[in-house]
Coordinates of C-alpha atoms in Angstrom, one line a residue:
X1 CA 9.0 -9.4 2.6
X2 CA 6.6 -7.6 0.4
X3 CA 3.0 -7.1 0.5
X4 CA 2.5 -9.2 -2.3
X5 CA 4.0 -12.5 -1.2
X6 CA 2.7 -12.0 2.4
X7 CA -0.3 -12.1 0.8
X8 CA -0.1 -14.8 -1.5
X9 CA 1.2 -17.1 1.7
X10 CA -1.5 -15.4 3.9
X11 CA -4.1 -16.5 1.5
X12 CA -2.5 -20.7 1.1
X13 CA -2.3 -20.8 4.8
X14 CA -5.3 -19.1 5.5
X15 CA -7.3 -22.2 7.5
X16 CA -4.1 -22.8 9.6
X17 CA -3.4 -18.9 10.4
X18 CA -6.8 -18.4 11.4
X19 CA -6.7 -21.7 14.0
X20 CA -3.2 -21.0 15.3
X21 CA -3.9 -17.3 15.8
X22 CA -7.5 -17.5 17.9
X23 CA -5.8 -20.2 19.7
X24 CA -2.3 -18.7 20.7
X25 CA -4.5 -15.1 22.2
X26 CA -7.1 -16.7 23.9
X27 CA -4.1 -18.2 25.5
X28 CA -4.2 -22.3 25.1
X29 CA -0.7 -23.0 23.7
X30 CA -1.0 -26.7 24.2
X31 CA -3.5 -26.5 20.7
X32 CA -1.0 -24.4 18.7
X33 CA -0.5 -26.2 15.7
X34 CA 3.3 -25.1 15.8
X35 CA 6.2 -26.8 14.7
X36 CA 9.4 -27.6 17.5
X37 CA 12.6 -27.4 16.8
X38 CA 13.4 -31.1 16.0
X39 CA 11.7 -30.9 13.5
X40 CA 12.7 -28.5 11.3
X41 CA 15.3 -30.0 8.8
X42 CA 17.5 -29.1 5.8
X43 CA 16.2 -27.0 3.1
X44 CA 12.5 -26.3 4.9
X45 CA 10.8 -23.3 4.4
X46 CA 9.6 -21.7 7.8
X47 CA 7.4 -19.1 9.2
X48 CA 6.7 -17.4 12.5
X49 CA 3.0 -16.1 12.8
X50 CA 3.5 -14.7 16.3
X51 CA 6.0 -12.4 15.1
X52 CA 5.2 -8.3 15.4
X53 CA 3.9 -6.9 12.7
X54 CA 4.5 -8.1 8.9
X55 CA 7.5 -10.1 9.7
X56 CA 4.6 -12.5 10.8
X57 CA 4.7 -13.4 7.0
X58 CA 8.0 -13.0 6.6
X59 CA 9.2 -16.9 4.8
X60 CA 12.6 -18.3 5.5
X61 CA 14.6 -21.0 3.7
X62 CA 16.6 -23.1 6.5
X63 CA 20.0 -24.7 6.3
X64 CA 21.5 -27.1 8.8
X65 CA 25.0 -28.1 8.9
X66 CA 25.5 -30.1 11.7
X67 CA 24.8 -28.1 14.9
X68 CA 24.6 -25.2 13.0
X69 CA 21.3 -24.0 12.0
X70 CA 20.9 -20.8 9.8
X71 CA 17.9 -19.0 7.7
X72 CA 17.7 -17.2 4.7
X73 CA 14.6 -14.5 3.8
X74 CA 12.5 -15.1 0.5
X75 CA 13.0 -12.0 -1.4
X76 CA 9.5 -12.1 -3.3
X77 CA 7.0 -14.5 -5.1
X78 CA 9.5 -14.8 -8.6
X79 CA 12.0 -16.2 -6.2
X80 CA 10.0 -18.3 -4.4
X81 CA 8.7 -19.9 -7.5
X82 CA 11.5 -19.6 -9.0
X83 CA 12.4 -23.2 -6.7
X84 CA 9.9 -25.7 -8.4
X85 CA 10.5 -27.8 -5.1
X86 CA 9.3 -25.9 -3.1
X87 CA 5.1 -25.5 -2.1
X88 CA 3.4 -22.8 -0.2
X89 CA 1.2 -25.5 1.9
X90 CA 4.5 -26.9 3.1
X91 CA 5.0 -23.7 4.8
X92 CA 5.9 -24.6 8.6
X93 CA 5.0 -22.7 11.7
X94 CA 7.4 -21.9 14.6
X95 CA 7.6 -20.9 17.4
X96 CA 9.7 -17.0 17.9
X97 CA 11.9 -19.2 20.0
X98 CA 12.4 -21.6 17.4
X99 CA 13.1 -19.1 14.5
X100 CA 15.7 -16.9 16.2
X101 CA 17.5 -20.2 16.8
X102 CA 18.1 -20.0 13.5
X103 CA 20.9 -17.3 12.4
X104 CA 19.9 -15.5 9.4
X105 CA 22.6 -15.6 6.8
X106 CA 22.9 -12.9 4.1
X107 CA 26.0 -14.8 2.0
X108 CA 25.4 -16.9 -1.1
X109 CA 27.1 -18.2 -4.0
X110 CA 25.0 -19.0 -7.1
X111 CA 24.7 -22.5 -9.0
X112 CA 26.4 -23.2 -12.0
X113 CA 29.0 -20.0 -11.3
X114 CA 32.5 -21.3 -12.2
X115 CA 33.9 -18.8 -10.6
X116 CA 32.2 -19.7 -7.1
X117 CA 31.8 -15.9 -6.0
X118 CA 30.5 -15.0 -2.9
X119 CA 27.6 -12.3 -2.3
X120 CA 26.4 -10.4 0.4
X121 CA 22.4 -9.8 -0.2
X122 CA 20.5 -7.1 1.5
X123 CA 16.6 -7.8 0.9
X124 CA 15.0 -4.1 0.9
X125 CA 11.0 -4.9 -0.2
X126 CA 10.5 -6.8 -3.5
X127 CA 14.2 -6.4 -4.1
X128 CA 17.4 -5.7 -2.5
X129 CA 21.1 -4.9 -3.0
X130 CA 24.4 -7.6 -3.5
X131 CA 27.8 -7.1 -2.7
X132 CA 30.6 -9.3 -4.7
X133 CA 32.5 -10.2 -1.3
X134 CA 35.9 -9.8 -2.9
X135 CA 38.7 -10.1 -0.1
X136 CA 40.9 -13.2 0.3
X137 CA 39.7 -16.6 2.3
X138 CA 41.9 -15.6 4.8
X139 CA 40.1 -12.1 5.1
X140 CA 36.9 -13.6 4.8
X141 CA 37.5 -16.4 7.5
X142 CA 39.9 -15.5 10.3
X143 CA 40.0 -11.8 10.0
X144 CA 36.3 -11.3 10.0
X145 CA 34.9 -14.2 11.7
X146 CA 32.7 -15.5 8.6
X147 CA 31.4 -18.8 9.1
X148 CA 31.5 -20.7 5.1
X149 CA 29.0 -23.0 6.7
X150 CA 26.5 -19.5 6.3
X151 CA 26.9 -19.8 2.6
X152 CA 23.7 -21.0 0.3
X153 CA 23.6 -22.3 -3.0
X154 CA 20.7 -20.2 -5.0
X155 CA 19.9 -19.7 -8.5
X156 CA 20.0 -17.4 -11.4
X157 CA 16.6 -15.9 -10.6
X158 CA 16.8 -15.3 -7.1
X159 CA 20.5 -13.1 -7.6
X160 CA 18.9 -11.6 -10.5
X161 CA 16.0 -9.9 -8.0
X162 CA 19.4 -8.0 -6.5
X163 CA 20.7 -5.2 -7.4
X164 CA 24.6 -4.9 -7.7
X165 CA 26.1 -2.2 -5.6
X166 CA 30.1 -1.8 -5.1
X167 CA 32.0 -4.8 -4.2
X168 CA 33.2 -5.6 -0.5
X169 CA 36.8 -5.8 -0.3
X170 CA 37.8 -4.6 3.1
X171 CA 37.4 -6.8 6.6
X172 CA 36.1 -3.6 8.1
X173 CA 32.8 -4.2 5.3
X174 CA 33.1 -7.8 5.4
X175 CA 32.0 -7.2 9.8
X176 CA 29.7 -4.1 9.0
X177 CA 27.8 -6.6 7.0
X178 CA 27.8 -9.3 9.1
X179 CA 27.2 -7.1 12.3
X180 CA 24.6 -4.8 10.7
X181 CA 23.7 -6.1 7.2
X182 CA 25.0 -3.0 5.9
X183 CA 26.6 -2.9 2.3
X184 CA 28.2 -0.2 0.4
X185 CA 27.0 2.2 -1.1
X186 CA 27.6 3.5 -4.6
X187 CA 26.0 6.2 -6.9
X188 CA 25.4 4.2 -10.0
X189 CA 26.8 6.3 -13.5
X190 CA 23.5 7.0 -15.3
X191 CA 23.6 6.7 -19.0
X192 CA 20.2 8.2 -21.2
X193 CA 18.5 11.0 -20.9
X194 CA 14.8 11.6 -18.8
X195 CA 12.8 13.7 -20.8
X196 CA 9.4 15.6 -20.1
X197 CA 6.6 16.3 -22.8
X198 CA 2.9 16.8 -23.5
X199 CA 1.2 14.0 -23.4
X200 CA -0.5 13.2 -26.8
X201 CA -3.9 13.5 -25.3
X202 CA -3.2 16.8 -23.4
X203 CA -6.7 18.1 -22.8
X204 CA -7.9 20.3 -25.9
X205 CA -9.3 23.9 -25.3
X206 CA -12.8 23.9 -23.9
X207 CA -14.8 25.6 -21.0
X208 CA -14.7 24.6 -17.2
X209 CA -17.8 25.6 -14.9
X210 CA -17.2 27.3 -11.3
X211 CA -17.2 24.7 -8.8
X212 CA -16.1 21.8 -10.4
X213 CA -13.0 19.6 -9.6
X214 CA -10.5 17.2 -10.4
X215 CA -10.4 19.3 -14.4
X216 CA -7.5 17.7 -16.2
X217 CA -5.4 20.7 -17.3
X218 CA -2.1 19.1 -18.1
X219 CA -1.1 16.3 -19.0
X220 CA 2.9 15.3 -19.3
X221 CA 4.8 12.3 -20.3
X222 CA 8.0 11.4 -18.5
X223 CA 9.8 9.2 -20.7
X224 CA 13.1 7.0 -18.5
X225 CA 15.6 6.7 -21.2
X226 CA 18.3 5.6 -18.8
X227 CA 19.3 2.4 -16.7
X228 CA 18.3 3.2 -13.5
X229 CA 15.1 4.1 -12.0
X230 CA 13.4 8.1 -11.5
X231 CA 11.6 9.3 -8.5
X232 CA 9.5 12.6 -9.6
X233 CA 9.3 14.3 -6.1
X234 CA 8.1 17.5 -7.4
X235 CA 6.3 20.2 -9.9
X236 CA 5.9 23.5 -10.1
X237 CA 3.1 25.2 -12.5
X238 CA 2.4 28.4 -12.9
X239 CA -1.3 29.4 -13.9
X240 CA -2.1 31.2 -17.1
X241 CA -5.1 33.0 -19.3
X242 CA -7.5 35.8 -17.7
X243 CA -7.9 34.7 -14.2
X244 CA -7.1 35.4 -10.5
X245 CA -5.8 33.0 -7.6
X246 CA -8.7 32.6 -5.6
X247 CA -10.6 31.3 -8.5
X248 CA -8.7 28.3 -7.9
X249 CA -10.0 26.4 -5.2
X250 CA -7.0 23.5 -5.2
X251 CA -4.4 21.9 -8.0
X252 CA -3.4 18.5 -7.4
X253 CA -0.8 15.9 -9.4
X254 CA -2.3 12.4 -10.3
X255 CA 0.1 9.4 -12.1
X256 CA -1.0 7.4 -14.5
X257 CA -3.3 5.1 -12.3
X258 CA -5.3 8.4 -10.8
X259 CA -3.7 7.8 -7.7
X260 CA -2.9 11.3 -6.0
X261 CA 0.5 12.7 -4.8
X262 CA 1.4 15.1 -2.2
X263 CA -1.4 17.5 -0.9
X264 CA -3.9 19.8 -2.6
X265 CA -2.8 23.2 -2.5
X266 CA -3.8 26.5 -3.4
X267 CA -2.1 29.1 -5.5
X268 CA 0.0 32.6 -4.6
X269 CA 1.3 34.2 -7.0
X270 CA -0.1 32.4 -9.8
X271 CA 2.2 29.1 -9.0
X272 CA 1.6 26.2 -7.0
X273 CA 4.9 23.9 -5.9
X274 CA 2.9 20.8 -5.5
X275 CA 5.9 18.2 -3.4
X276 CA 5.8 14.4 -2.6
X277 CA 8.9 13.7 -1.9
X278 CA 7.4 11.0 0.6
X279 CA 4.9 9.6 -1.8
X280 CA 7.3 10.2 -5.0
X281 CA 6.0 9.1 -8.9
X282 CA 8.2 6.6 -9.9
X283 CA 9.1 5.9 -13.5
X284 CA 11.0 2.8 -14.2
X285 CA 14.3 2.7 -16.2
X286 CA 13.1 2.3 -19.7
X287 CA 9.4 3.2 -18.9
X288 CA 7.3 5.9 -19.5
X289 CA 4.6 7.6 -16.8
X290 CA 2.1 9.9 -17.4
X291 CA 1.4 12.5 -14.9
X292 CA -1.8 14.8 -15.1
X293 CA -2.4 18.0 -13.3
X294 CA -6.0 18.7 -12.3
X295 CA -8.0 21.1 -10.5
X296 CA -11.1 22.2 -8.3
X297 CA -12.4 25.7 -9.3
X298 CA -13.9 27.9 -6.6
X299 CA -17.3 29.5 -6.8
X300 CA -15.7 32.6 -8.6
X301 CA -14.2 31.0 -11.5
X302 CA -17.7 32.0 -13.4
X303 CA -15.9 34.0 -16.6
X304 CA -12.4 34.4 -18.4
X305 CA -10.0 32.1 -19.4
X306 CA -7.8 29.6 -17.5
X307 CA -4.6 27.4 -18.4
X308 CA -1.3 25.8 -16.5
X309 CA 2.2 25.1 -17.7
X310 CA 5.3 23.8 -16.2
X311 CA 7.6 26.9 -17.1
X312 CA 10.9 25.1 -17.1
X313 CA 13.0 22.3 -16.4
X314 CA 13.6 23.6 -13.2
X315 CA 10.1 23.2 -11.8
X316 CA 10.3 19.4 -12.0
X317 CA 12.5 17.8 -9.2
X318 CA 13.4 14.4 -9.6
X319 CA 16.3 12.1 -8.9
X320 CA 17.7 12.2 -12.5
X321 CA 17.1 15.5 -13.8
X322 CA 14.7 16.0 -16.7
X323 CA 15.1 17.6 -20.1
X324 CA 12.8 18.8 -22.4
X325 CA 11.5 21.4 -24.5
X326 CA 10.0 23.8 -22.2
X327 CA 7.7 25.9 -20.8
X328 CA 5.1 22.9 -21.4
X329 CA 1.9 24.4 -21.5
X330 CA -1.8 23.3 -21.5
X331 CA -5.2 24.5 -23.4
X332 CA -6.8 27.7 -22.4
X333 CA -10.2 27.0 -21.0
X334 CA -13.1 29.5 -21.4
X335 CA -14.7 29.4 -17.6
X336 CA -18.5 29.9 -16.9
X337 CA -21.1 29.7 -14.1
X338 CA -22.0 26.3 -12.9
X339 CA -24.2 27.0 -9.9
X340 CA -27.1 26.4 -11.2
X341 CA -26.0 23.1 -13.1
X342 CA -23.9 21.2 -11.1
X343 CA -24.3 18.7 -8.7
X344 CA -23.6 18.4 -5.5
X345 CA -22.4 15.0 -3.1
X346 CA -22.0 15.3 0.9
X347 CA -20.8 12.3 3.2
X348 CA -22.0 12.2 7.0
X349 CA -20.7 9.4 9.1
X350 CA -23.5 6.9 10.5
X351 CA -23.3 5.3 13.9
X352 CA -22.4 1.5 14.0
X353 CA -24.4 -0.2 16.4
X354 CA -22.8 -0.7 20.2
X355 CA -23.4 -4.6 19.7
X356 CA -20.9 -4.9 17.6
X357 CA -18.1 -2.4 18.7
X358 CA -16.1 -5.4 20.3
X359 CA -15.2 -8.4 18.3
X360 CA -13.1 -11.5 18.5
X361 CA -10.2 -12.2 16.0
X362 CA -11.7 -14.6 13.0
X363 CA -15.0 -12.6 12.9
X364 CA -16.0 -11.8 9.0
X365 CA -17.8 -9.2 7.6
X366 CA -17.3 -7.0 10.4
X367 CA -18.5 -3.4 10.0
X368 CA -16.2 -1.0 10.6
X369 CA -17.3 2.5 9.3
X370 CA -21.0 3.6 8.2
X371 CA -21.4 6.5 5.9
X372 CA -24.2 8.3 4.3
X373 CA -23.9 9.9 0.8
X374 CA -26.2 12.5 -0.4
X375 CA -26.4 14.6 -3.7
X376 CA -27.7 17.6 -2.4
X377 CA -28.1 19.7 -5.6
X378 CA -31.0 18.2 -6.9
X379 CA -30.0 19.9 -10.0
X380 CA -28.3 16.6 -11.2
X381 CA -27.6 12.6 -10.7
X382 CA -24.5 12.2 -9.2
X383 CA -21.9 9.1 -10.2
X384 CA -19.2 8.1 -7.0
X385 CA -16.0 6.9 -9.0
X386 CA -13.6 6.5 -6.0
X387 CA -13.2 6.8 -2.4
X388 CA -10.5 6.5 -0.1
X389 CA -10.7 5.7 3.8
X390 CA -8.1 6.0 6.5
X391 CA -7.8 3.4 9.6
X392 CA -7.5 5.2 12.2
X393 CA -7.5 2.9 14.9
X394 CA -3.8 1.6 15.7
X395 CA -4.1 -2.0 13.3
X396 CA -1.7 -3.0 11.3
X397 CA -2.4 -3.3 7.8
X398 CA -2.0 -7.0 8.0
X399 CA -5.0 -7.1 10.9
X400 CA -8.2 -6.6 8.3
X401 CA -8.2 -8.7 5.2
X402 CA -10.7 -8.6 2.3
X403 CA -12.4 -5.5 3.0
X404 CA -15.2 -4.5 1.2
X405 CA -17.7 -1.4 0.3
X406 CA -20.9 -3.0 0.9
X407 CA -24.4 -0.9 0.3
X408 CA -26.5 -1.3 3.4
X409 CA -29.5 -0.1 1.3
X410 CA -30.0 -3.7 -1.1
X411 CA -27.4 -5.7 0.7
X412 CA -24.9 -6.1 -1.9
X413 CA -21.2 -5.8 -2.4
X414 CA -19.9 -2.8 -4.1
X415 CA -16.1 -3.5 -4.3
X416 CA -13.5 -5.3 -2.3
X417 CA -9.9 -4.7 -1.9
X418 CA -7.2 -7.5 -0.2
X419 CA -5.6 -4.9 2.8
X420 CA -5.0 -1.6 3.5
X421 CA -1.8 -0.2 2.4
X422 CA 0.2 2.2 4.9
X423 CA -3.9 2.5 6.6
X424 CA -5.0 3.8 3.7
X425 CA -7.9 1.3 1.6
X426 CA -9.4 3.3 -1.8
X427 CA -12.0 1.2 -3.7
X428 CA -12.2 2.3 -7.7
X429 CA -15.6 2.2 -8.8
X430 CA -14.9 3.9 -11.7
X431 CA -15.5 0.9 -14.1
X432 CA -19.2 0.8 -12.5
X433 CA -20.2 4.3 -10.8
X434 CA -22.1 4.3 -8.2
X435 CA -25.1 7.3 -8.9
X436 CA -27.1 9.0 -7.0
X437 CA -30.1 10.6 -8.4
X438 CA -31.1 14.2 -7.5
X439 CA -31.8 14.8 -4.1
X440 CA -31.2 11.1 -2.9
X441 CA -29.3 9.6 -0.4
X442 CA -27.7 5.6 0.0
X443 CA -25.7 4.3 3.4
X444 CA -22.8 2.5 2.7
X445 CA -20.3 0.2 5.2
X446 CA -17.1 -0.8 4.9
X447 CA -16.7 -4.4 6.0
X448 CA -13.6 -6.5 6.9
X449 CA -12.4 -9.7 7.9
X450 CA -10.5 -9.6 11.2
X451 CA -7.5 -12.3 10.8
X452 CA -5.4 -10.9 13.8
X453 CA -5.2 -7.7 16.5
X454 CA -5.9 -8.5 19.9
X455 CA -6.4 -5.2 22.2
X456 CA -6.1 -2.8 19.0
X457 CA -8.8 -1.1 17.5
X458 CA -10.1 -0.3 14.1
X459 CA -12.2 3.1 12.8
X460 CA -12.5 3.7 9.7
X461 CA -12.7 7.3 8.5
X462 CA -12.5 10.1 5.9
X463 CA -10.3 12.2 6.3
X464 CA -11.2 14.8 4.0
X465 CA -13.2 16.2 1.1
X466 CA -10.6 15.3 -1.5
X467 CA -10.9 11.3 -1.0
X468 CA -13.9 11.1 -2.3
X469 CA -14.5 11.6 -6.2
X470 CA -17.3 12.1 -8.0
X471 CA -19.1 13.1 -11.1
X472 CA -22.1 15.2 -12.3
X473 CA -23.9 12.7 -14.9
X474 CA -25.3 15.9 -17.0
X475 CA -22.3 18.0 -16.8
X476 CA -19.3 15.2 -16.6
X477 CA -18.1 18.3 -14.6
X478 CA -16.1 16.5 -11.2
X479 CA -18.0 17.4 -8.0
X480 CA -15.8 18.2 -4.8
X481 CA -17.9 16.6 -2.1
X482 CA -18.1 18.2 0.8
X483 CA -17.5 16.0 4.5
X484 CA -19.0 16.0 7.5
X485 CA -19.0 13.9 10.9
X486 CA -21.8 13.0 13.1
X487 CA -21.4 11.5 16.9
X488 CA -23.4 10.1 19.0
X489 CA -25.1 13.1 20.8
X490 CA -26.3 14.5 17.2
X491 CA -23.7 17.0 16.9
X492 CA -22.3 17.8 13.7
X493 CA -18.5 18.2 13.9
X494 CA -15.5 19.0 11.5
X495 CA -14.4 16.3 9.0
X496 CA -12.6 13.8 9.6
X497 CA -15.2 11.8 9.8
X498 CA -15.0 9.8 13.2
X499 CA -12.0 11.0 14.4
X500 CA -12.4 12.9 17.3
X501 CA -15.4 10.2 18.5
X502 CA -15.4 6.3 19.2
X503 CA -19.1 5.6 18.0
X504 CA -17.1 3.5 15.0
X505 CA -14.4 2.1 16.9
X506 CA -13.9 -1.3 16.9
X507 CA -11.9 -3.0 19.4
X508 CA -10.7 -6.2 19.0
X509 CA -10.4 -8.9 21.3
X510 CA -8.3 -12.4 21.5
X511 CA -11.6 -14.5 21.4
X512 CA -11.9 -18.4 23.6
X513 CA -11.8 -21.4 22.3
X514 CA -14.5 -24.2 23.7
X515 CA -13.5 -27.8 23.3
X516 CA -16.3 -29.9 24.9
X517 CA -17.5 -33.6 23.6
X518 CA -20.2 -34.3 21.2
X519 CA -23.6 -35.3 22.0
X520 CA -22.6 -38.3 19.5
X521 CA -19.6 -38.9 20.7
X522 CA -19.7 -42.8 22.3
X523 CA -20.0 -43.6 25.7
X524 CA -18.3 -46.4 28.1
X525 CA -15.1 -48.5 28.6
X526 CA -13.1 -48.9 25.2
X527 CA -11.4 -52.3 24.5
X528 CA -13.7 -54.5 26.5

């Protein structure tokens, strides 16, 4: 199921989660507010919050024909709406036992189709793939041991959230489905063009100071002029002007969003192949992306002249190749001395406090990392627009829930975020920097909710100097911050921060429940 509707039924069961979870690790099943078997009927929609990971949230429509009982996976939140019977709070909870006695079925036919087709669905995220199953009733039934009974009803919207692949028409496919869940494959026939460009607001010509970062050089558009969707996995760009290599101190590739791709890398030979094929900038059929190339100047970038282009339609890999008028090429930037102008911004983790390393699931608030910034220029105020933390404890993204940037200096919130995505939790201040005047320093925490986890652990750190962005307020020039780590015995080690020590580990524990009666409560023999 995808993040989005594991969240949205996290957050309408919330008050029944939290109950059923404390209760079922401290161990006293007899006050699970679980649902048994008898009592699931026709057409309810079931969930299993004792199952491993994210399939905890993981919603299932259930279909009983006679002693048959089967289940069926919400795709996403369209589909689920897309049902106007059916309501998040009715959501039930079962047991694990309970929900594999249900057999998941992957075969449908939709409503109001004359034609009464059968389709074989394979849910892959928000979406998923459908097979027309296109082989005889004879095939289908006694050949491949299909069971009809399997077979939902669903609507328009919920086969619409599938994409079409090629049709099933073998038994052999009929089985691998039914065994495995496997459809096949087809490479769909691509009609339009994708085309690369300069962006309209490609940076004009102007000067860059030595020891600045994240300077927009390039900015391209990728336009998706055909019907299925593009995964950029890589560029190549090749510096320019009157420069050397080691002037550079790092290029890096941003989408539209400023969210980075790949790593930051240096140059040889005046080119830098910057790939993300596991993190890959995806433009939707008919949509348009733009994609900016930035980068960190070293301490002797202080004169000459600087620009980046993509050569040629061969230094961008994607998964429809891209045309375009080429070499695409950026501004020429004049570069001068900025060490006596810009500022500077360090990070130094803090030590969270012993009394509250080990906490029970249900606590809120919890801190889980404690960081100091500093500008340590004094030369100029320094604005934080974004930082990006890593958990590097082993809990699941689903563990934590509205985590927060809190500043421990006036107690307030700076910005919250639901989860963490693949461990990773960034928090965008850029609509409200955070400054820092010359020379000063604030603490700053990052706070969660702990919804689940028994015997894991959480430590949130930095891992390095790029997940942190910041900007001189003089200059406008970025500032590449520089990361340290502190431990308990006052030693200053390599970034990143808190790794290689447990002063900001948090482990989690199952937590007790205590059911005792009321000082009010009434005494003596009832009835008499």
């Amino acid at each position: 199921m995808s993040k989005k509707l594991r969240m949205k039924c996290k957050r309408a069961i919330a008050g029944i989660v939290m109950i059923t979870t404390i209760v079922w690790l401290s161990g006293v099943m007899a006050l699970v507010p679980v649902v048994s078997a008898a009592t699931i009927v026709d057409g309810d929609v079931v969930r299993n919050p004792s199952a491993a990971g994210m399939a905890q949230f993981d919603v299932y429509i259930a279909k009983l024909v006679g002693t048959k009982k089967f289940k069926r996976l919400v795709l996403n939140p369209q589909v689920f709406a897309s049902y106007g019977h059916l309501e998040w709070e009715n959501v039930k909870l079962v047991t694990t036992a309970e929900m594999d006695s249900l057999t998941t079925s992957g075969l449908v036919r939709v409503d109001g189709d004359a034609a009464q087709k059968v389709y074989a669905l394979a849910p892959s995220g928000d979406t998923g793939a459908k097979s027309w199953v296109n082989v005889t009733a004879t095939q289908f039934v006694t050949e491949a041991a299909a069971d009809p009974d399997s077979i939902y009803t669903i609507n328009s919207v919920d086969v619409g959230n599938y994409t079409a692949v090629a049709d099933v028409t073998t038994v052999a496919q009929v089985t691998t489905f039914l065994t495995a869940g496997t459809l096949p494959s087809v490479t769909p026939v691509v009609t339009g063009t994708f085309t690369a460009a300069l962006a309209s607001d490609n940076p004009a010509a102007g000067t860059l100071a030595s020891g600045s970062a994240y300077n927009t050089m390039l900015k391209v558009l990728f336009t998706n002029g055909t019907n299925v969707d593009v995964n950029v996995t890589g560029i190549t760009v090749t510096r320019t002007g009157f420069s050397v290599d080691t002037n550079v101190a790092g290029v890096l590739v941003k989408d539209s969003v400023g969210a980075r791709h790949g790593n930051v890398l240096t140059l040889s030979e005046a080119k830098a192949a910057l790939s993300f094929a596991s993190d890959p900038i995806k433009v939707g059929a008919g949509k348009t992306e733009t994609v900016s190339i930035q980068v960190n100047l070293g301490s002797t970038a202080t004169s000459g002249t600087i620009g980046f282009k993509i050569n040629a339609v061969a230094d961008i890999t994607a998964s429809t190749a891209a045309t375009g008028t080429f070499p695409l090429v950026s501004s020429t930037f004049s570069l001068v001395d900025g060490s006596n102008t810009l500022g500077g911004v360090s990070v130094q983790s803090q030590t969270i406090s012993t009394s509250v390393r080990a906490v029970d699931i249900g606590v809120t608030g919890q801190e889980i990392g404690k960081f100091k910034f500093s500008e340590t220029s004094s030369r100029e105020a320094v604005n934080i627009k974004k930082v990006r933390f890593y958990n590097n404890g082993n809990t699941t993204d689903a563990d934590l829930a509205n985590i927060e940037l809190y500043n421990t200096n006036i107690g307030t919130s700076l910005a919250k975020v639901d989860s963490t995505t693949n461990k990773y939790v960034t928090f965008d201040l850029s609509a409200s920097p955070l400054k820092f005047d010359k020379g000063t320093n604030k603490t700053l925490s990052v706070r969660a909710d702990v919804v689940n986890g028994s015997t894991r652990t959480a430590q949130f750190i930095i891992q390095n100097d790029y997940d942190i962005e910041a900007t001189g307020v003089d200059t406008a020039s970025g500032v590449l911050a520089t990361v340290v780590a502190y431990s308990d015995d006052g030693d200053v080690t390599t970034f990143p921060v808190g790794s290689t020590t447990n002063f900001n580990t948090i482990s989690i524990t199952a937590g007790s429940l205590t059911v005792s009666k009321d000082s009010s409560s009434p005494s003596g023999d009832i009835g008499q």
